[in-house]
PDB file of C-alpha atoms in Angstrom:
ATOM      1  CA  MET A   1       1.895 -32.076  -2.473  1.00  0.00           C
ATOM      2  CA  SER A   2       2.921 -28.550  -1.627  1.00  0.00           C
ATOM      3  CA  GLU A   3       6.424 -27.397  -0.871  1.00  0.00           C
ATOM      4  CA  ARG A   4       6.846 -25.373   2.328  1.00  0.00           C
ATOM      5  CA  HIS A   5       9.493 -22.796   3.228  1.00  0.00           C
ATOM      6  CA  ASP A   6      10.567 -21.030   6.381  1.00  0.00           C
ATOM      7  CA  ILE A   7      10.543 -17.255   6.041  1.00  0.00           C
ATOM      8  CA  ALA A   8      11.580 -14.411   8.313  1.00  0.00           C
ATOM      9  CA  PHE A   9      11.015 -10.735   7.650  1.00  0.00           C
ATOM     10  CA  THR A  10      10.139  -7.510   9.403  1.00  0.00           C
ATOM     11  CA  LEU A  11       6.496  -6.502   9.167  1.00  0.00           C
ATOM     12  CA  ASN A  12       5.531  -3.037  10.335  1.00  0.00           C
ATOM     13  CA  GLY A  13       8.657  -2.951  12.490  1.00  0.00           C
ATOM     14  CA  LYS A  14       8.115  -6.352  14.117  1.00  0.00           C
ATOM     15  CA  PRO A  15       9.764  -9.670  13.273  1.00  0.00           C
ATOM     16  CA  VAL A  16       7.683 -12.344  11.570  1.00  0.00           C
ATOM     17  CA  ASN A  17       8.722 -15.980  11.287  1.00  0.00           C
ATOM     18  CA  ALA A  18       6.545 -18.498   9.508  1.00  0.00           C
ATOM     19  CA  THR A  19       6.462 -21.607   7.393  1.00  0.00           C
ATOM     20  CA  VAL A  20       4.474 -21.039   4.224  1.00  0.00           C
ATOM     21  CA  ASP A  21       3.469 -22.887   1.097  1.00  0.00           C
ATOM     22  CA  ALA A  22       5.736 -21.984  -1.812  1.00  0.00           C
ATOM     23  CA  ARG A  23       2.757 -20.767  -3.860  1.00  0.00           C
ATOM     24  CA  LEU A  24       1.143 -18.592  -1.163  1.00  0.00           C
ATOM     25  CA  ASN A  25       1.058 -14.948  -2.205  1.00  0.00           C
ATOM     26  CA  LEU A  26       1.928 -12.192   0.238  1.00  0.00           C
ATOM     27  CA  ALA A  27      -1.567 -10.668   0.151  1.00  0.00           C
ATOM     28  CA  ASP A  28      -3.174 -13.914   1.269  1.00  0.00           C
ATOM     29  CA  PHE A  29      -0.479 -14.441   3.902  1.00  0.00           C
ATOM     30  CA  LEU A  30      -1.088 -10.959   5.325  1.00  0.00           C
ATOM     31  CA  ARG A  31      -4.873 -11.186   5.196  1.00  0.00           C
ATOM     32  CA  HIS A  32      -5.586 -14.803   6.107  1.00  0.00           C
ATOM     33  CA  THR A  33      -2.616 -15.879   8.197  1.00  0.00           C
ATOM     34  CA  LEU A  34      -1.736 -12.634   9.981  1.00  0.00           C
ATOM     35  CA  ARG A  35      -5.253 -11.127   9.890  1.00  0.00           C
ATOM     36  CA  LEU A  36      -4.026  -7.810   8.487  1.00  0.00           C
ATOM     37  CA  THR A  37      -7.069  -7.148   6.358  1.00  0.00           C
ATOM     38  CA  GLY A  38      -6.182  -3.572   5.401  1.00  0.00           C
ATOM     39  CA  THR A  39      -4.399  -4.936   2.345  1.00  0.00           C
ATOM     40  CA  HIS A  40      -7.228  -5.450  -0.116  1.00  0.00           C
ATOM     41  CA  VAL A  41      -7.266  -7.879  -2.988  1.00  0.00           C
ATOM     42  CA  GLY A  42      -9.080  -6.455  -5.989  1.00  0.00           C
ATOM     43  CA  CYS A  43      -8.152  -7.972  -9.305  1.00  0.00           C
ATOM     44  CA  GLU A  44      -5.601 -10.615  -8.225  1.00  0.00           C
ATOM     45  CA  HIS A  45      -3.691  -9.864 -11.433  1.00  0.00           C
ATOM     46  CA  GLY A  46      -1.545  -6.914 -10.333  1.00  0.00           C
ATOM     47  CA  VAL A  47      -3.622  -4.426 -12.262  1.00  0.00           C
ATOM     48  CA  CYS A  48      -5.669  -2.480  -9.692  1.00  0.00           C
ATOM     49  CA  GLY A  49      -3.129  -1.664  -6.935  1.00  0.00           C
ATOM     50  CA  ALA A  50      -5.549  -2.301  -4.052  1.00  0.00           C
ATOM     51  CA  CYS A  51      -3.073  -4.787  -2.580  1.00  0.00           C
ATOM     52  CA  ASN A  52      -0.030  -2.490  -2.578  1.00  0.00           C
ATOM     53  CA  VAL A  53       2.367  -2.774   0.346  1.00  0.00           C
ATOM     54  CA  LEU A  54       5.841  -1.361   0.800  1.00  0.00           C
ATOM     55  CA  ILE A  55       8.678  -3.855   0.456  1.00  0.00           C
ATOM     56  CA  ASP A  56      12.017  -2.315   1.368  1.00  0.00           C
ATOM     57  CA  GLY A  57      10.451   1.107   0.826  1.00  0.00           C
ATOM     58  CA  ARG A  58       9.043   0.421  -2.639  1.00  0.00           C
ATOM     59  CA  SER A  59       5.383  -0.180  -3.358  1.00  0.00           C
ATOM     60  CA  ALA A  60       4.685  -3.665  -4.607  1.00  0.00           C
ATOM     61  CA  ARG A  61       1.637  -5.684  -5.578  1.00  0.00           C
ATOM     62  CA  SER A  62       1.256  -8.189  -2.771  1.00  0.00           C
ATOM     63  CA  CYS A  63      -1.069 -10.304  -4.929  1.00  0.00           C
ATOM     64  CA  LEU A  64       1.828 -10.898  -7.335  1.00  0.00           C
ATOM     65  CA  THR A  65       4.488 -11.306  -4.651  1.00  0.00           C
ATOM     66  CA  LEU A  66       4.973 -14.693  -3.110  1.00  0.00           C
ATOM     67  CA  ALA A  67       5.235 -14.727   0.672  1.00  0.00           C
ATOM     68  CA  VAL A  68       8.630 -16.432   0.311  1.00  0.00           C
ATOM     69  CA  GLN A  69       9.867 -13.393  -1.631  1.00  0.00           C
ATOM     70  CA  ALA A  70       9.385 -11.291   1.515  1.00  0.00           C
ATOM     71  CA  ASP A  71      12.033 -13.360   3.286  1.00  0.00           C
ATOM     72  CA  GLY A  72      14.619 -10.965   4.712  1.00  0.00           C
ATOM     73  CA  ALA A  73      12.687  -7.855   3.650  1.00  0.00           C
ATOM     74  CA  GLN A  74      11.132  -4.922   5.459  1.00  0.00           C
ATOM     75  CA  VAL A  75       7.407  -4.989   4.712  1.00  0.00           C
ATOM     76  CA  GLU A  76       4.992  -2.218   5.639  1.00  0.00           C
ATOM     77  CA  THR A  77       1.244  -2.480   5.278  1.00  0.00           C
ATOM     78  CA  ILE A  78      -1.444   0.152   5.635  1.00  0.00           C
ATOM     79  CA  GLU A  79      -1.782  -0.939   9.268  1.00  0.00           C
ATOM     80  CA  GLY A  80       1.897  -0.213   9.960  1.00  0.00           C
ATOM     81  CA  LEU A  81       1.884   3.117   8.141  1.00  0.00           C
ATOM     82  CA  THR A  82      -1.195   4.093  10.147  1.00  0.00           C
ATOM     83  CA  GLU A  83       0.135   2.854  13.493  1.00  0.00           C
ATOM     84  CA  HIS A  84       3.408   4.731  13.031  1.00  0.00           C
ATOM     85  CA  LYS A  85       1.489   7.851  11.905  1.00  0.00           C
ATOM     86  CA  THR A  86       3.560   7.938   8.731  1.00  0.00           C
ATOM     87  CA  ILE A  87       0.495   8.814   6.684  1.00  0.00           C
ATOM     88  CA  ALA A  88      -1.687  10.633   9.233  1.00  0.00           C
ATOM     89  CA  ASP A  89      -1.567  13.869   7.221  1.00  0.00           C
ATOM     90  CA  LEU A  90      -2.358  11.989   4.028  1.00  0.00           C
ATOM     91  CA  GLN A  91      -5.317  10.240   5.629  1.00  0.00           C
ATOM     92  CA  ARG A  92      -6.635  13.591   6.935  1.00  0.00           C
ATOM     93  CA  GLU A  93      -6.411  15.133   3.456  1.00  0.00           C
ATOM     94  CA  PHE A  94      -8.190  12.163   1.882  1.00  0.00           C
ATOM     95  CA  VAL A  95     -11.063  12.622   4.320  1.00  0.00           C
ATOM     96  CA  ALA A  96     -11.101  16.432   4.079  1.00  0.00           C
ATOM     97  CA  ARG A  97     -11.205  16.348   0.275  1.00  0.00           C
ATOM     98  CA  ASN A  98     -13.597  13.395  -0.057  1.00  0.00           C
ATOM     99  CA  ALA A  99     -10.866  11.498  -1.870  1.00  0.00           C
ATOM    100  CA  LEU A 100     -12.532   8.198  -1.151  1.00  0.00           C
ATOM    101  CA  GLN A 101     -15.973   6.793  -1.549  1.00  0.00           C
ATOM    102  CA  CYS A 102     -16.284   3.061  -0.992  1.00  0.00           C
ATOM    103  CA  GLY A 103     -12.679   2.993   0.283  1.00  0.00           C
ATOM    104  CA  TYR A 104     -11.746  -0.310  -1.293  1.00  0.00           C
ATOM    105  CA  CYS A 105      -8.836   1.149  -3.259  1.00  0.00           C
ATOM    106  CA  THR A 106      -7.814   3.623  -0.556  1.00  0.00           C
ATOM    107  CA  PRO A 107      -5.176   1.502   1.266  1.00  0.00           C
ATOM    108  CA  GLY A 108      -3.351   0.888  -2.005  1.00  0.00           C
ATOM    109  CA  MET A 109      -3.627   4.562  -2.958  1.00  0.00           C
ATOM    110  CA  LEU A 110      -2.226   5.621   0.411  1.00  0.00           C
ATOM    111  CA  VAL A 111       0.670   3.146   0.219  1.00  0.00           C
ATOM    112  CA  THR A 112       1.567   4.341  -3.278  1.00  0.00           C
ATOM    113  CA  ALA A 113       1.298   7.983  -2.199  1.00  0.00           C
ATOM    114  CA  ALA A 114       3.427   7.284   0.893  1.00  0.00           C
ATOM    115  CA  GLU A 115       6.202   5.901  -1.300  1.00  0.00           C
ATOM    116  CA  LEU A 116       5.974   8.898  -3.636  1.00  0.00           C
ATOM    117  CA  LEU A 117       5.983  11.460  -0.816  1.00  0.00           C
ATOM    118  CA  ALA A 118       8.971   9.769   0.840  1.00  0.00           C
ATOM    119  CA  ARG A 119      11.016  10.630  -2.248  1.00  0.00           C
ATOM    120  CA  GLY A 120      10.370  14.385  -2.077  1.00  0.00           C
ATOM    121  CA  LYS A 121       7.851  16.953  -3.277  1.00  0.00           C
ATOM    122  CA  PRO A 122       6.145  15.630  -6.387  1.00  0.00           C
ATOM    123  CA  GLY A 123       4.220  17.817  -8.800  1.00  0.00           C
ATOM    124  CA  ARG A 124       0.739  16.992 -10.125  1.00  0.00           C
ATOM    125  CA  HIS A 125       2.141  15.178 -13.145  1.00  0.00           C
ATOM    126  CA  GLU A 126       4.325  12.952 -10.936  1.00  0.00           C
ATOM    127  CA  ILE A 127       1.397  12.294  -8.599  1.00  0.00           C
ATOM    128  CA  ARG A 128      -0.839  11.293 -11.501  1.00  0.00           C
ATOM    129  CA  GLU A 129       1.875   9.083 -12.961  1.00  0.00           C
ATOM    130  CA  ALA A 130       2.555   7.389  -9.597  1.00  0.00           C
ATOM    131  CA  LEU A 131      -1.141   6.735  -9.007  1.00  0.00           C
ATOM    132  CA  SER A 132      -1.796   5.572 -12.567  1.00  0.00           C
ATOM    133  CA  GLY A 133      -1.357   1.982 -11.424  1.00  0.00           C
ATOM    134  CA  ASN A 134      -4.063   2.307  -8.784  1.00  0.00           C
ATOM    135  CA  PHE A 135      -7.657   2.038  -9.924  1.00  0.00           C
ATOM    136  CA  CYS A 136     -10.558   3.804  -8.249  1.00  0.00           C
ATOM    137  CA  ARG A 137     -13.885   2.875  -9.720  1.00  0.00           C
ATOM    138  CA  CYS A 138     -16.125   5.223  -7.757  1.00  0.00           C
ATOM    139  CA  THR A 139     -14.525   8.539  -6.764  1.00  0.00           C
ATOM    140  CA  GLY A 140     -12.333   9.580  -9.643  1.00  0.00           C
ATOM    141  CA  TYR A 141      -8.839  10.882  -9.308  1.00  0.00           C
ATOM    142  CA  GLN A 142      -9.135  14.664  -8.994  1.00  0.00           C
ATOM    143  CA  ALA A 143      -9.705  14.699  -5.221  1.00  0.00           C
ATOM    144  CA  ILE A 144      -7.074  11.999  -4.679  1.00  0.00           C
ATOM    145  CA  VAL A 145      -4.447  13.953  -6.624  1.00  0.00           C
ATOM    146  CA  ASP A 146      -5.493  17.141  -4.783  1.00  0.00           C
ATOM    147  CA  ALA A 147      -5.032  15.396  -1.418  1.00  0.00           C
ATOM    148  CA  VAL A 148      -1.579  14.045  -2.278  1.00  0.00           C
ATOM    149  CA  GLU A 149      -0.520  17.415  -3.694  1.00  0.00           C
ATOM    150  CA  ALA A 150      -1.731  19.236  -0.561  1.00  0.00           C
ATOM    151  CA  VAL A 151       0.330  16.920   1.645  1.00  0.00           C
ATOM    152  CA  ALA A 152       3.383  17.297  -0.604  1.00  0.00           C
ATOM    153  CA  LEU A 153       3.111  21.073  -0.356  1.00  0.00           C
ATOM    154  CA  ALA A 154       2.467  21.013   3.394  1.00  0.00           C
ATOM    155  CA  ARG A 155       5.450  18.755   4.014  1.00  0.00           C
ATOM    156  CA  ALA A 156       7.571  21.126   1.932  1.00  0.00           C
ATOM    157  CA  GLY A 157       6.333  24.065   4.004  1.00  0.00           C
ATOM    158  CA  ALA A 158       4.282  25.655   1.251  1.00  0.00           C
ATOM    159  CA  LYS A 159       0.577  26.549   1.211  1.00  0.00           C
ATOM    160  CA  PRO A 160      -1.639  24.597  -1.209  1.00  0.00           C
TER     161      PRO A 160
END
């Protein structure tokens, strides 16, 4: 017998109210209940970062976060960041620099980069460190780091 809980949180700027099983993780709630399939589930062990979402402005592994833990929080997914054009420049740089191949890890990379860029102008070392928890198995990291660095410089008003 499963235990169920009422939760309420803000998702991509809109209120969400639901009753969920206590053991349901946030990734499955987003993907299967709310049909927000931009959050990918890769390893299901919190290792690959494909499932990253922002919870109260911090990137978090939604596969390791229970849906009930989102109660009262502000949650942003790749869909929300895209809809609000928060990462439009980052998405353009990823495309321009071929910083994606199969694209499976890309939503998690973009969410992590969005959190990093919101804190200021990171250098290459900070970018690499921030993205070290996100695995890309087909492109490699050079173009991804280049894209994030270009956006950091552009947002700071400098030329890459």
